[in-house]
Amino acid sequence: MRPWLDPVLDLLFPAVCPVCGTRSDDRRRRPFCTACWDALPLLPEPGCPVCGRVFVGLPAGLRCDACRRAPPPFGYARAVAAYRDGMRAAIHVLKYRGRRAVAPPLGALLAQVGRRLLPSPPEGRADELAVDAIVPVPLHGARLAERGFNQAELLAAPVAAAWQRPLLTRALVRTRPTAPQTELDAMARRQNVTGAFAVARPAEVAGLRLLLIDDVLTTGATVSAAARALRQGGAASVGVLVLAAVDAG
């Protein structure tokens, strides 16, 4: 099927499951069907308190070796699911086939599960949310024009609405086009996004505890570059929440 047809079909047949292709039987999570939604590979509680990855034998609350050796510019990173099976298929049809109808239920999942995964404030109630505003990882203008939407922004909008936090869509910008990260190794990914982000509106982020949202976390190069720019732009702290992580779970 031609990819450009998918947005049209999404309007005509909005209840077709993006994973298995059958008609959705789940009103709350359309276009997903119940079976595919229940099979999404959700991750367990985070292991390393910084990167969130689960390591066998790592005592609770201790940072992993990588985070001890080279602390990232973000305070923490959390992923809701592993980037495989139905989650990979759903993200793929959103990003590359333009099926925006999958974003609202996935964004709602990000809000519901993500809130439980975020660390509590050092001083405060256990249920308090230490986030002042939500920032989606931006696309460069050329990529945005080509795709027609920013998938990170579509996923972040339900989170901001559910948590009643501002959604800052113009505070952070991508200053230059970058090659797709999927085509690069770890070192090339870091070089590809170094200096690729800047804070366009410092007054919007100054002194705030920001939550950076993206669709997929692989090596962490993109969110690290974005978090570094936000910190340099005056943010008090930056956390990361993604829908899925590669090689997780």
CSV table of N, CA and C in Angstrom, one decimal, residues 61-170:
chain,number,residue,atom,x,y,z
A,61,GLY,N,17.8,2.1,43.3
A,61,GLY,CA,18.2,3.4,43.6
A,61,GLY,C,19.7,3.7,43.2
A,62,LEU,N,20.4,2.8,42.7
A,62,LEU,CA,21.8,3.0,42.3
A,62,LEU,C,21.9,3.3,40.8
A,63,ARG,N,22.7,4.2,40.5
A,63,ARG,CA,22.9,4.5,39.0
A,63,ARG,C,23.7,3.4,38.4
A,64,CYS,N,23.4,3.2,37.1
A,64,CYS,CA,24.2,2.3,36.3
A,64,CYS,C,25.6,2.8,36.0
A,65,ASP,N,26.5,2.0,35.5
A,65,ASP,CA,27.9,2.4,35.3
A,65,ASP,C,27.9,3.5,34.3
A,66,ALA,N,27.1,3.4,33.2
A,66,ALA,CA,27.2,4.5,32.2
A,66,ALA,C,26.8,5.8,32.7
A,67,CYS,N,25.8,5.9,33.6
A,67,CYS,CA,25.3,7.2,34.1
A,67,CYS,C,26.3,7.7,35.2
A,68,ARG,N,27.0,6.8,35.8
A,68,ARG,CA,28.0,7.2,36.8
A,68,ARG,C,29.2,7.8,36.1
A,69,ARG,N,29.6,7.1,35.0
A,69,ARG,CA,30.8,7.6,34.3
A,69,ARG,C,30.6,8.9,33.5
A,70,ALA,N,29.4,9.0,32.9
A,70,ALA,CA,29.1,10.2,32.1
A,70,ALA,C,27.7,10.6,32.4
A,71,PRO,N,27.4,11.4,33.4
A,71,PRO,CA,26.1,11.8,33.8
A,71,PRO,C,25.5,12.6,32.6
A,72,PRO,N,24.3,12.3,32.2
A,72,PRO,CA,23.6,12.9,31.1
A,72,PRO,C,23.1,14.3,31.5
A,73,PRO,N,22.8,15.2,30.5
A,73,PRO,CA,22.4,16.6,30.8
A,73,PRO,C,20.9,16.6,31.4
A,74,PHE,N,20.2,15.5,31.3
A,74,PHE,CA,18.9,15.4,31.9
A,74,PHE,C,18.9,14.7,33.2
A,75,GLY,N,18.0,15.1,34.1
A,75,GLY,CA,17.9,14.5,35.4
A,75,GLY,C,17.5,13.0,35.4
A,76,TYR,N,16.6,12.7,34.5
A,76,TYR,CA,16.1,11.3,34.5
A,76,TYR,C,15.5,11.1,33.1
A,77,ALA,N,15.4,9.8,32.7
A,77,ALA,CA,14.7,9.4,31.5
A,77,ALA,C,13.8,8.2,31.8
A,78,ARG,N,12.6,8.2,31.3
A,78,ARG,CA,11.7,7.1,31.5
A,78,ARG,C,11.0,6.7,30.1
A,79,ALA,N,10.8,5.4,29.9
A,79,ALA,CA,10.1,4.9,28.8
A,79,ALA,C,9.0,4.1,29.2
A,80,VAL,N,7.8,4.2,28.5
A,80,VAL,CA,6.6,3.5,28.9
A,80,VAL,C,6.7,2.1,28.4
A,81,ALA,N,7.2,1.9,27.2
A,81,ALA,CA,7.2,0.5,26.5
A,81,ALA,C,8.5,0.3,25.8
A,82,ALA,N,8.7,-1.0,25.4
A,82,ALA,CA,9.8,-1.4,24.6
A,82,ALA,C,9.5,-1.1,23.1
A,83,TYR,N,10.5,-0.7,22.4
A,83,TYR,CA,10.2,-0.4,20.9
A,83,TYR,C,10.3,-1.8,20.1
A,84,ARG,N,9.2,-2.5,20.2
A,84,ARG,CA,9.1,-3.8,19.5
A,84,ARG,C,7.7,-4.1,19.4
A,85,ASP,N,7.4,-5.2,18.6
A,85,ASP,CA,6.1,-5.7,18.4
A,85,ASP,C,5.1,-4.6,18.0
A,86,GLY,N,3.9,-4.6,18.7
A,86,GLY,CA,2.9,-3.7,18.4
A,86,GLY,C,3.2,-2.3,18.6
A,87,MET,N,4.1,-2.0,19.6
A,87,MET,CA,4.5,-0.6,19.8
A,87,MET,C,5.3,0.0,18.6
A,88,ARG,N,6.2,-0.9,18.2
A,88,ARG,CA,7.0,-0.5,17.0
A,88,ARG,C,6.1,-0.2,15.8
A,89,ALA,N,5.2,-1.1,15.6
A,89,ALA,CA,4.3,-1.0,14.4
A,89,ALA,C,3.4,0.3,14.5
A,90,ALA,N,2.9,0.6,15.7
A,90,ALA,CA,2.1,1.8,15.9
A,90,ALA,C,2.9,3.1,15.7
A,91,ILE,N,4.1,3.1,16.2
A,91,ILE,CA,4.9,4.3,16.0
A,91,ILE,C,5.3,4.5,14.6
A,92,HIS,N,5.5,3.3,13.9
A,92,HIS,CA,5.9,3.4,12.5
A,92,HIS,C,4.8,4.0,11.6
A,93,VAL,N,3.6,3.5,11.9
A,93,VAL,CA,2.5,4.1,11.0
A,93,VAL,C,2.2,5.5,11.4
A,94,LEU,N,2.5,5.9,12.6
A,94,LEU,CA,2.3,7.3,12.9
A,94,LEU,C,3.3,8.2,12.2
A,95,LYS,N,4.6,7.8,12.3
A,95,LYS,CA,5.7,8.7,11.8
A,95,LYS,C,5.8,8.6,10.3
A,96,TYR,N,5.7,7.4,9.7
A,96,TYR,CA,6.0,7.3,8.3
A,96,TYR,C,4.8,7.1,7.4
A,97,ARG,N,3.6,6.9,8.0
A,97,ARG,CA,2.4,6.7,7.2
A,97,ARG,C,1.4,7.8,7.5
A,98,GLY,N,1.7,8.6,8.4
A,98,GLY,CA,0.8,9.7,8.7
A,98,GLY,C,-0.5,9.4,9.4
A,99,ARG,N,-0.6,8.3,10.1
A,99,ARG,CA,-1.8,7.9,10.8
A,99,ARG,C,-1.9,8.6,12.1
A,100,ARG,N,-2.4,9.8,12.1
A,100,ARG,CA,-2.4,10.6,13.3
A,100,ARG,C,-3.4,10.1,14.3
A,101,ALA,N,-4.4,9.3,13.9
A,101,ALA,CA,-5.4,8.8,14.8
A,101,ALA,C,-4.8,7.9,15.9
A,102,VAL,N,-3.6,7.4,15.7
A,102,VAL,CA,-3.0,6.5,16.7
A,102,VAL,C,-2.4,7.4,17.8
A,103,ALA,N,-2.1,8.7,17.6
A,103,ALA,CA,-1.5,9.5,18.6
A,103,ALA,C,-2.3,9.8,19.9
A,104,PRO,N,-3.6,10.1,19.8
A,104,PRO,CA,-4.3,10.3,21.0
A,104,PRO,C,-4.3,9.2,22.0
A,105,PRO,N,-4.6,7.9,21.6
A,105,PRO,CA,-4.5,6.9,22.6
A,105,PRO,C,-3.1,6.6,23.1
A,106,LEU,N,-2.1,6.7,22.3
A,106,LEU,CA,-0.7,6.6,22.7
A,106,LEU,C,-0.3,7.7,23.6
A,107,GLY,N,-0.8,8.9,23.4
A,107,GLY,CA,-0.5,10.0,24.2
A,107,GLY,C,-1.1,9.9,25.6
A,108,ALA,N,-2.4,9.3,25.6
A,108,ALA,CA,-3.1,9.1,26.9
A,108,ALA,C,-2.3,8.0,27.7
A,109,LEU,N,-1.8,7.0,27.0
A,109,LEU,CA,-1.0,6.0,27.7
A,109,LEU,C,0.3,6.6,28.3
A,110,LEU,N,0.9,7.5,27.5
A,110,LEU,CA,2.1,8.2,28.0
A,110,LEU,C,1.8,8.9,29.2
A,111,ALA,N,0.6,9.6,29.3
A,111,ALA,CA,0.2,10.4,30.5
A,111,ALA,C,0.0,9.5,31.6
A,112,GLN,N,-0.8,8.4,31.4
A,112,GLN,CA,-1.2,7.5,32.5
A,112,GLN,C,0.0,6.8,33.1
A,113,VAL,N,0.7,6.1,32.3
A,113,VAL,CA,1.8,5.2,32.8
A,113,VAL,C,3.0,6.1,33.1
A,114,GLY,N,3.3,7.1,32.3
A,114,GLY,CA,4.4,8.0,32.6
A,114,GLY,C,4.4,8.6,33.9
A,115,ARG,N,3.2,9.0,34.3
A,115,ARG,CA,3.2,9.7,35.7
A,115,ARG,C,3.6,8.8,36.8
A,116,ARG,N,3.3,7.5,36.7
A,116,ARG,CA,3.8,6.6,37.7
A,116,ARG,C,5.3,6.3,37.7
A,117,LEU,N,5.9,6.6,36.5
A,117,LEU,CA,7.3,6.3,36.3
A,117,LEU,C,8.2,7.4,36.8
A,118,LEU,N,7.7,8.6,36.8
A,118,LEU,CA,8.5,9.8,37.1
A,118,LEU,C,8.9,9.8,38.5
A,119,PRO,N,10.1,10.2,38.8
A,119,PRO,CA,10.6,10.3,40.2
A,119,PRO,C,9.8,11.4,41.0
A,120,SER,N,9.6,11.2,42.3
A,120,SER,CA,8.9,12.1,43.1
A,120,SER,C,9.9,13.2,43.5
A,121,PRO,N,9.3,14.4,43.8
A,121,PRO,CA,10.2,15.5,44.2
A,121,PRO,C,11.0,15.1,45.5
A,122,PRO,N,12.2,15.6,45.6
A,122,PRO,CA,13.0,15.2,46.8
A,122,PRO,C,12.3,15.6,48.1
A,123,GLU,N,11.6,16.7,48.1
A,123,GLU,CA,10.9,17.2,49.3
A,123,GLU,C,9.4,17.4,48.8
A,124,GLY,N,8.5,16.7,49.3
A,124,GLY,CA,7.1,16.9,49.0
A,124,GLY,C,6.4,15.6,49.0
A,125,ARG,N,5.1,15.6,48.6
A,125,ARG,CA,4.3,14.4,48.6
A,125,ARG,C,4.7,13.4,47.6
A,126,ALA,N,4.4,12.2,47.8
A,126,ALA,CA,4.8,11.1,46.9
A,126,ALA,C,4.0,11.3,45.6
A,127,ASP,N,2.8,11.8,45.6
A,127,ASP,CA,2.0,11.9,44.4
A,127,ASP,C,2.2,13.3,43.7
A,128,GLU,N,3.1,14.1,44.2
A,128,GLU,CA,3.3,15.5,43.6
A,128,GLU,C,4.0,15.3,42.3
A,129,LEU,N,3.7,16.1,41.3
A,129,LEU,CA,4.3,16.0,40.0
A,129,LEU,C,5.3,17.1,39.9
A,130,ALA,N,6.6,16.8,39.8
A,130,ALA,CA,7.7,17.8,39.8
A,130,ALA,C,8.0,18.2,38.3
A,131,VAL,N,6.9,18.7,37.6
A,131,VAL,CA,7.0,19.1,36.3
A,131,VAL,C,6.2,20.4,36.1
A,132,ASP,N,6.9,21.5,35.6
A,132,ASP,CA,6.2,22.8,35.5
A,132,ASP,C,5.6,22.9,34.0
A,133,ALA,N,6.3,22.3,33.1
A,133,ALA,CA,5.8,22.5,31.7
A,133,ALA,C,6.3,21.3,30.8
A,134,ILE,N,5.6,21.1,29.7
A,134,ILE,CA,6.0,20.0,28.8
A,134,ILE,C,6.6,20.6,27.5
A,135,VAL,N,7.7,20.0,27.0
A,135,VAL,CA,8.3,20.4,25.8
A,135,VAL,C,8.5,19.2,24.9
A,136,PRO,N,7.8,19.2,23.7
A,136,PRO,CA,8.1,18.1,22.7
A,136,PRO,C,9.4,18.4,22.0
A,137,VAL,N,10.1,17.3,21.7
A,137,VAL,CA,11.3,17.5,20.9
A,137,VAL,C,10.9,18.0,19.5
A,138,PRO,N,11.5,19.1,19.0
A,138,PRO,CA,11.0,19.7,17.8
A,138,PRO,C,11.6,19.1,16.6
A,139,LEU,N,11.0,19.2,15.4
A,139,LEU,CA,11.5,18.8,14.1
A,139,LEU,C,12.1,20.1,13.5
A,140,HIS,N,13.0,19.9,12.6
A,140,HIS,CA,13.4,21.1,11.8
A,140,HIS,C,12.3,21.5,10.8
A,141,GLY,N,12.3,22.7,10.4
A,141,GLY,CA,11.2,23.2,9.6
A,141,GLY,C,11.0,22.5,8.3
A,142,ALA,N,12.1,22.0,7.7
A,142,ALA,CA,12.0,21.3,6.4
A,142,ALA,C,11.4,19.9,6.7
A,143,ARG,N,11.8,19.2,7.7
A,143,ARG,CA,11.2,17.9,8.1
A,143,ARG,C,9.7,18.1,8.4
A,144,LEU,N,9.4,19.1,9.2
A,144,LEU,CA,8.0,19.4,9.6
A,144,LEU,C,7.1,19.6,8.3
A,145,ALA,N,7.7,20.4,7.4
A,145,ALA,CA,6.9,20.6,6.2
A,145,ALA,C,6.7,19.3,5.4
A,146,GLU,N,7.7,18.5,5.3
A,146,GLU,CA,7.6,17.2,4.6
A,146,GLU,C,6.6,16.3,5.3
A,147,ARG,N,6.7,16.1,6.6
A,147,ARG,CA,5.9,15.2,7.3
A,147,ARG,C,4.5,15.7,7.5
A,148,GLY,N,4.4,17.0,7.8
A,148,GLY,CA,3.1,17.7,8.0
A,148,GLY,C,2.7,17.8,9.5
A,149,PHE,N,3.5,17.1,10.4
A,149,PHE,CA,3.2,17.2,11.8
A,149,PHE,C,4.4,16.7,12.5
A,150,ASN,N,4.5,17.1,13.8
A,150,ASN,CA,5.5,16.6,14.7
A,150,ASN,C,5.0,15.5,15.6
A,151,GLN,N,5.4,14.3,15.5
A,151,GLN,CA,4.8,13.2,16.3
A,151,GLN,C,5.0,13.4,17.8
A,152,ALA,N,6.2,14.0,18.1
A,152,ALA,CA,6.4,14.3,19.6
A,152,ALA,C,5.4,15.3,20.1
A,153,GLU,N,5.0,16.2,19.3
A,153,GLU,CA,4.0,17.2,19.8
A,153,GLU,C,2.6,16.6,19.9
A,154,LEU,N,2.3,15.7,19.0
A,154,LEU,CA,1.0,15.0,19.0
A,154,LEU,C,0.9,14.1,20.3
A,155,LEU,N,2.0,13.5,20.7
A,155,LEU,CA,2.1,12.6,21.8
A,155,LEU,C,2.1,13.5,23.1
A,156,ALA,N,2.7,14.6,23.1
A,156,ALA,CA,2.8,15.5,24.3
A,156,ALA,C,1.5,16.2,24.6
A,157,ALA,N,0.7,16.5,23.6
A,157,ALA,CA,-0.5,17.2,23.9
A,157,ALA,C,-1.4,16.5,24.9
A,158,PRO,N,-1.7,15.2,24.8
A,158,PRO,CA,-2.5,14.6,25.8
A,158,PRO,C,-1.9,14.6,27.2
A,159,VAL,N,-0.6,14.5,27.2
A,159,VAL,CA,0.1,14.5,28.5
A,159,VAL,C,-0.1,15.9,29.2
A,160,ALA,N,0.1,17.0,28.4
A,160,ALA,CA,-0.1,18.3,29.0
A,160,ALA,C,-1.5,18.5,29.5
A,161,ALA,N,-2.5,18.0,28.7
A,161,ALA,CA,-3.9,18.2,29.0
A,161,ALA,C,-4.2,17.4,30.3
A,162,ALA,N,-3.8,16.1,30.4
A,162,ALA,CA,-4.1,15.3,31.5
A,162,ALA,C,-3.4,15.8,32.8
A,163,TRP,N,-2.2,16.3,32.7
A,163,TRP,CA,-1.5,16.8,33.9
A,163,TRP,C,-1.7,18.3,34.2
A,164,GLN,N,-2.5,18.9,33.3
A,164,GLN,CA,-2.7,20.4,33.4
A,164,GLN,C,-1.5,21.2,33.5
A,165,ARG,N,-0.6,20.9,32.6
A,165,ARG,CA,0.7,21.7,32.5
A,165,ARG,C,0.8,22.3,31.1
A,166,PRO,N,1.4,23.5,31.0
A,166,PRO,CA,1.6,24.2,29.7
A,166,PRO,C,2.4,23.3,28.7
A,167,LEU,N,2.0,23.4,27.5
A,167,LEU,CA,2.7,22.7,26.4
A,167,LEU,C,3.5,23.7,25.6
A,168,LEU,N,4.8,23.7,25.7
A,168,LEU,CA,5.6,24.7,25.1
A,168,LEU,C,6.1,24.2,23.8
A,169,THR,N,5.5,24.6,22.7
A,169,THR,CA,5.8,24.1,21.4
A,169,THR,C,6.8,25.0,20.6
A,170,ARG,N,7.1,26.2,21.1
A,170,ARG,CA,7.9,27.1,20.4
A,170,ARG,C,9.2,27.5,21.2
